[in-house]
Amino acid sequence: LKQVRDQNMPAIIYDKGCDLIKTFYRTGDLLLNPLDERSQPWNVWAECADSADFDALSAALMPHPMGGADPFWINAARTIFAATALSLKDHSHRSNLLLLEFLFTADLKALQLLLKGTEAESLVSEQAAKTVLSIKSVLATYTKSLRFLKDSQTPFSIKQWIKNESKNSNWLFITSSGDKHETLKPLISTWLNTAANALLSLEPNRERRLWLFLDELPTLHRLPYLPEAFAEARKFG
């Protein structure tokens, strides 16, 4: 880290326990941690332009469980989350709170109306109310960390930060403290997966240098894009 800083190269640092940030954070660096007052505001729409983006984000947010459990519940939760977020993309008052309200507190008729004509419509049918409740319990497990996010008219975008070649030597810290880590784990996993995906979307450039420091990686969910990033990232810098 010191060598990278000395050479003024950008970096993304996953810092569980907030140990590295104490030594290396400086003015101009960016931080993602909804429980830290220095954190950038963020929402899902900052990273997603179309249904494929929302599908990719929901896959990182809600990983398939280990042990061969029935994939229906996770797949259904992903579908509802992605379709709801996409349906709210052009809403004049979209916010993290509004997204959670539709997912958890709005009545089923309101959710059905929002998702009418989408692939998620049949999953929120009033005729399957008990099934919907079970799917919502899965959703709650992985999306409760969204309630900590700050809303902003100009949210930070990991993808745009990576694509911005003029960021010079600023670093992006993604952190969590030990006692809150389990709550933030789905969100942190989503951020790092988004970063890996964004790196692979750049134009190939062996002269570019963007460093990824992923300390204690097994403390996160499986990141769908990370194996691909390990295999191909060199040609993207």
Short mmCIF file of C-alpha atoms in Angstrom, two decimals:
data_model
loop_
_atom_site.label_atom_id
_atom_site.label_comp_id
_atom_site.label_asym_id
_atom_site.label_seq_id
_atom_site.Cartn_x
_atom_site.Cartn_y
_atom_site.Cartn_z
CA LEU A 1 0.00 0.00 0.00
CA LYS A 2 2.80 2.42 0.83
CA GLN A 3 4.50 1.69 -2.49
CA VAL A 4 1.26 2.30 -4.41
CA ARG A 5 0.70 5.56 -2.53
CA ASP A 6 4.26 6.70 -3.16
CA GLN A 7 3.71 6.18 -6.89
CA ASN A 8 0.38 8.08 -6.84
CA MET A 9 -1.64 5.21 -8.29
CA PRO A 10 -5.37 4.69 -7.57
CA ALA A 11 -6.54 1.77 -5.44
CA ILE A 12 -9.66 0.11 -4.08
CA ILE A 13 -9.19 -1.31 -0.58
CA TYR A 14 -11.51 -3.67 1.24
CA ASP A 15 -10.71 -3.02 4.89
CA LYS A 16 -12.57 -5.23 7.36
CA GLY A 17 -12.02 -3.88 10.84
CA CYS A 18 -10.98 -0.41 9.58
CA ASP A 19 -7.30 -1.00 10.32
CA LEU A 20 -5.82 0.13 6.99
CA ILE A 21 -7.89 3.30 6.76
CA LYS A 22 -6.37 4.56 10.03
CA THR A 23 -2.93 4.59 8.41
CA PHE A 24 -3.58 5.36 4.76
CA TYR A 25 -6.74 7.49 4.48
CA ARG A 26 -6.03 11.06 3.37
CA THR A 27 -7.94 14.09 2.11
CA GLY A 28 -9.39 13.39 -1.33
CA ASP A 29 -9.85 9.67 -0.73
CA LEU A 30 -13.35 8.19 -0.87
CA LEU A 31 -15.11 5.89 1.56
CA LEU A 32 -18.06 3.50 1.32
CA ASN A 33 -19.47 2.41 4.66
CA PRO A 34 -23.02 3.54 5.51
CA LEU A 35 -22.17 3.53 9.23
CA ASP A 36 -19.28 5.99 8.77
CA GLU A 37 -20.21 9.67 8.52
CA ARG A 38 -17.50 10.18 5.87
CA SER A 39 -19.18 7.69 3.51
CA GLN A 40 -20.28 8.62 0.02
CA PRO A 41 -24.04 8.40 -0.64
CA TRP A 42 -24.89 5.44 -2.86
CA ASN A 43 -27.86 3.66 -4.40
CA VAL A 44 -28.41 0.82 -6.84
CA TRP A 45 -29.41 3.15 -9.70
CA ALA A 46 -25.96 4.76 -9.65
CA GLU A 47 -24.54 1.47 -10.99
CA CYS A 48 -27.38 0.08 -13.13
CA ALA A 49 -28.59 1.24 -16.54
CA ASP A 50 -30.72 -1.73 -17.65
CA SER A 51 -32.23 -5.03 -16.53
CA ALA A 52 -28.95 -6.92 -17.05
CA ASP A 53 -27.18 -4.55 -14.65
CA PHE A 54 -29.87 -5.01 -12.01
CA ASP A 55 -29.70 -8.79 -12.43
CA ALA A 56 -25.92 -8.74 -11.95
CA LEU A 57 -26.19 -6.53 -8.88
CA SER A 58 -28.88 -8.68 -7.27
CA ALA A 59 -26.77 -11.82 -7.88
CA ALA A 60 -23.96 -10.32 -5.80
CA LEU A 61 -26.33 -8.99 -3.15
CA MET A 62 -28.11 -12.35 -2.77
CA PRO A 63 -25.76 -15.30 -3.38
CA HIS A 64 -26.92 -18.87 -3.73
CA PRO A 65 -26.63 -20.68 -0.38
CA MET A 66 -24.06 -23.41 0.05
CA GLY A 67 -25.13 -27.02 0.53
CA GLY A 68 -27.55 -27.54 -2.32
CA ALA A 69 -30.53 -25.65 -0.86
CA ASP A 70 -33.55 -25.09 -3.09
CA PRO A 71 -32.50 -22.22 -5.43
CA PHE A 72 -36.11 -21.11 -5.99
CA TRP A 73 -36.20 -18.75 -3.01
CA ILE A 74 -32.99 -16.91 -3.85
CA ASN A 75 -33.85 -16.76 -7.56
CA ALA A 76 -37.32 -15.41 -6.75
CA ALA A 77 -35.89 -12.82 -4.34
CA ARG A 78 -33.36 -11.70 -6.94
CA THR A 79 -36.07 -11.41 -9.59
CA ILE A 80 -38.36 -9.31 -7.39
CA PHE A 81 -35.53 -7.06 -6.23
CA ALA A 82 -34.16 -6.45 -9.74
CA ALA A 83 -37.61 -5.86 -11.24
CA THR A 84 -38.64 -3.49 -8.43
CA ALA A 85 -35.43 -1.46 -8.67
CA LEU A 86 -35.72 -1.28 -12.47
CA SER A 87 -39.37 -0.21 -12.23
CA LEU A 88 -38.39 2.63 -9.87
CA LYS A 89 -35.47 3.76 -12.04
CA ASP A 90 -37.40 6.66 -13.59
CA HIS A 91 -39.57 7.39 -10.54
CA SER A 92 -39.46 11.09 -9.65
CA HIS A 93 -38.96 10.33 -5.94
CA ARG A 94 -36.82 7.23 -6.14
CA SER A 95 -34.76 6.55 -3.05
CA ASN A 96 -33.37 3.69 -1.01
CA LEU A 97 -36.28 4.15 1.38
CA LEU A 98 -38.86 3.99 -1.42
CA LEU A 99 -37.29 0.78 -2.73
CA LEU A 100 -37.48 -0.83 0.71
CA GLU A 101 -41.06 0.39 1.20
CA PHE A 102 -42.20 -1.35 -1.98
CA LEU A 103 -40.34 -4.52 -1.03
CA PHE A 104 -41.52 -4.75 2.59
CA THR A 105 -44.24 -2.35 3.74
CA ALA A 106 -46.37 -1.55 0.68
CA ASP A 107 -49.45 -3.74 0.32
CA LEU A 108 -49.29 -6.55 -2.18
CA LYS A 109 -51.62 -4.78 -4.62
CA ALA A 110 -49.24 -1.80 -4.86
CA LEU A 111 -46.28 -4.10 -5.51
CA GLN A 112 -48.28 -6.05 -8.10
CA LEU A 113 -49.19 -2.83 -9.88
CA LEU A 114 -45.56 -1.68 -9.93
CA LEU A 115 -44.37 -5.03 -11.32
CA LYS A 116 -47.21 -5.56 -13.78
CA GLY A 117 -45.85 -6.84 -17.08
CA THR A 118 -42.45 -7.79 -15.63
CA GLU A 119 -40.98 -11.24 -15.04
CA ALA A 120 -41.65 -10.73 -11.33
CA GLU A 121 -45.40 -10.19 -11.66
CA SER A 122 -46.36 -13.83 -11.01
CA LEU A 123 -44.10 -13.96 -7.93
CA VAL A 124 -46.13 -11.29 -6.10
CA SER A 125 -49.58 -12.62 -6.89
CA GLU A 126 -52.23 -12.24 -4.17
CA GLN A 127 -53.16 -15.88 -4.84
CA ALA A 128 -49.72 -16.90 -3.53
CA ALA A 129 -49.56 -14.64 -0.47
CA LYS A 130 -47.81 -17.22 1.72
CA THR A 131 -45.13 -17.81 -0.90
CA VAL A 132 -44.62 -14.05 -1.22
CA LEU A 133 -44.05 -13.78 2.54
CA SER A 134 -41.39 -16.49 2.37
CA ILE A 135 -39.65 -14.74 -0.52
CA LYS A 136 -39.77 -11.45 1.40
CA SER A 137 -38.06 -13.09 4.36
CA VAL A 138 -35.18 -14.04 2.05
CA LEU A 139 -35.13 -10.51 0.66
CA ALA A 140 -34.98 -9.06 4.16
CA THR A 141 -31.96 -11.17 5.06
CA TYR A 142 -29.85 -9.72 2.25
CA THR A 143 -31.23 -6.21 1.76
CA LYS A 144 -31.63 -4.93 5.34
CA SER A 145 -28.26 -3.17 5.07
CA LEU A 146 -29.80 -0.83 2.44
CA ARG A 147 -31.69 0.93 5.21
CA PHE A 148 -28.44 2.50 6.40
CA LEU A 149 -27.65 4.14 3.05
CA LYS A 150 -27.86 7.90 2.73
CA ASP A 151 -29.98 9.26 -0.12
CA SER A 152 -28.63 11.94 -2.44
CA GLN A 153 -29.50 13.57 -5.73
CA THR A 154 -25.90 12.93 -6.80
CA PRO A 155 -24.99 9.45 -5.53
CA PHE A 156 -21.49 8.06 -5.89
CA SER A 157 -20.96 5.47 -8.64
CA ILE A 158 -18.20 2.86 -8.39
CA LYS A 159 -18.43 2.24 -12.14
CA GLN A 160 -18.05 5.91 -13.00
CA TRP A 161 -15.17 6.33 -10.55
CA ILE A 162 -13.30 3.45 -12.19
CA LYS A 163 -14.01 4.75 -15.69
CA ASN A 164 -12.84 8.26 -14.77
CA GLU A 165 -9.20 8.29 -15.80
CA SER A 166 -8.69 11.71 -14.18
CA LYS A 167 -9.13 10.39 -10.63
CA ASN A 168 -5.32 10.47 -10.33
CA SER A 169 -4.15 9.00 -7.05
CA ASN A 170 -7.36 8.97 -4.99
CA TRP A 171 -8.23 5.75 -3.21
CA LEU A 172 -11.60 4.15 -2.53
CA PHE A 173 -11.91 2.46 0.87
CA ILE A 174 -14.73 -0.07 1.43
CA THR A 175 -14.85 -0.79 5.14
CA SER A 176 -16.78 -2.44 7.96
CA SER A 177 -16.32 -2.76 11.68
CA GLY A 178 -16.32 -6.19 13.29
CA ASP A 179 -19.58 -5.87 15.20
CA LYS A 180 -21.54 -4.62 12.16
CA HIS A 181 -19.87 -6.77 9.51
CA GLU A 182 -22.59 -9.41 9.13
CA THR A 183 -25.17 -6.70 8.49
CA LEU A 184 -23.03 -4.97 5.88
CA LYS A 185 -21.64 -8.13 4.22
CA PRO A 186 -24.18 -8.29 1.34
CA LEU A 187 -23.68 -4.60 0.56
CA ILE A 188 -19.86 -4.78 0.66
CA SER A 189 -19.90 -7.90 -1.51
CA THR A 190 -22.08 -6.05 -4.01
CA TRP A 191 -19.72 -3.07 -4.11
CA LEU A 192 -16.63 -5.18 -4.70
CA ASN A 193 -18.36 -7.29 -7.33
CA THR A 194 -19.45 -4.09 -9.07
CA ALA A 195 -15.82 -2.89 -9.03
CA ALA A 196 -14.57 -6.15 -10.58
CA ASN A 197 -17.26 -5.98 -13.26
CA ALA A 198 -16.49 -2.33 -14.00
CA LEU A 199 -12.79 -3.08 -14.41
CA LEU A 200 -13.58 -5.70 -17.05
CA SER A 201 -15.75 -3.20 -18.95
CA LEU A 202 -12.85 -0.81 -19.57
CA GLU A 203 -10.95 -0.62 -22.82
CA PRO A 204 -7.90 -2.91 -22.60
CA ASN A 205 -4.86 -0.90 -21.53
CA ARG A 206 -1.72 -2.50 -20.10
CA GLU A 207 -0.39 0.93 -19.08
CA ARG A 208 -3.32 1.67 -16.76
CA ARG A 209 -2.81 0.83 -13.09
CA LEU A 210 -5.70 0.31 -10.69
CA TRP A 211 -4.86 -1.70 -7.58
CA LEU A 212 -7.32 -3.95 -5.73
CA PHE A 213 -6.50 -4.87 -2.14
CA LEU A 214 -9.01 -7.43 -0.84
CA ASP A 215 -7.92 -8.27 2.68
CA GLU A 216 -9.78 -11.14 4.42
CA LEU A 217 -11.72 -11.94 1.25
CA PRO A 218 -13.37 -15.10 2.70
CA THR A 219 -15.37 -12.86 5.08
CA LEU A 220 -17.58 -11.86 2.12
CA HIS A 221 -20.15 -13.56 -0.06
CA ARG A 222 -19.01 -15.24 -3.25
CA LEU A 223 -18.35 -12.52 -5.84
CA PRO A 224 -19.58 -13.72 -9.26
CA TYR A 225 -17.23 -11.52 -11.31
CA LEU A 226 -14.09 -12.01 -9.22
CA PRO A 227 -12.80 -15.26 -10.84
CA GLU A 228 -13.14 -13.62 -14.25
CA ALA A 229 -11.33 -10.54 -12.97
CA PHE A 230 -8.47 -12.66 -11.63
CA ALA A 231 -8.14 -14.33 -15.01
CA GLU A 232 -8.41 -11.28 -17.28
CA ALA A 233 -7.74 -8.12 -15.26
CA ARG A 234 -4.09 -7.71 -16.26
CA LYS A 235 -4.90 -6.55 -19.80
CA PHE A 236 -7.24 -3.90 -18.35
CA GLY A 237 -4.51 -2.54 -16.06
#
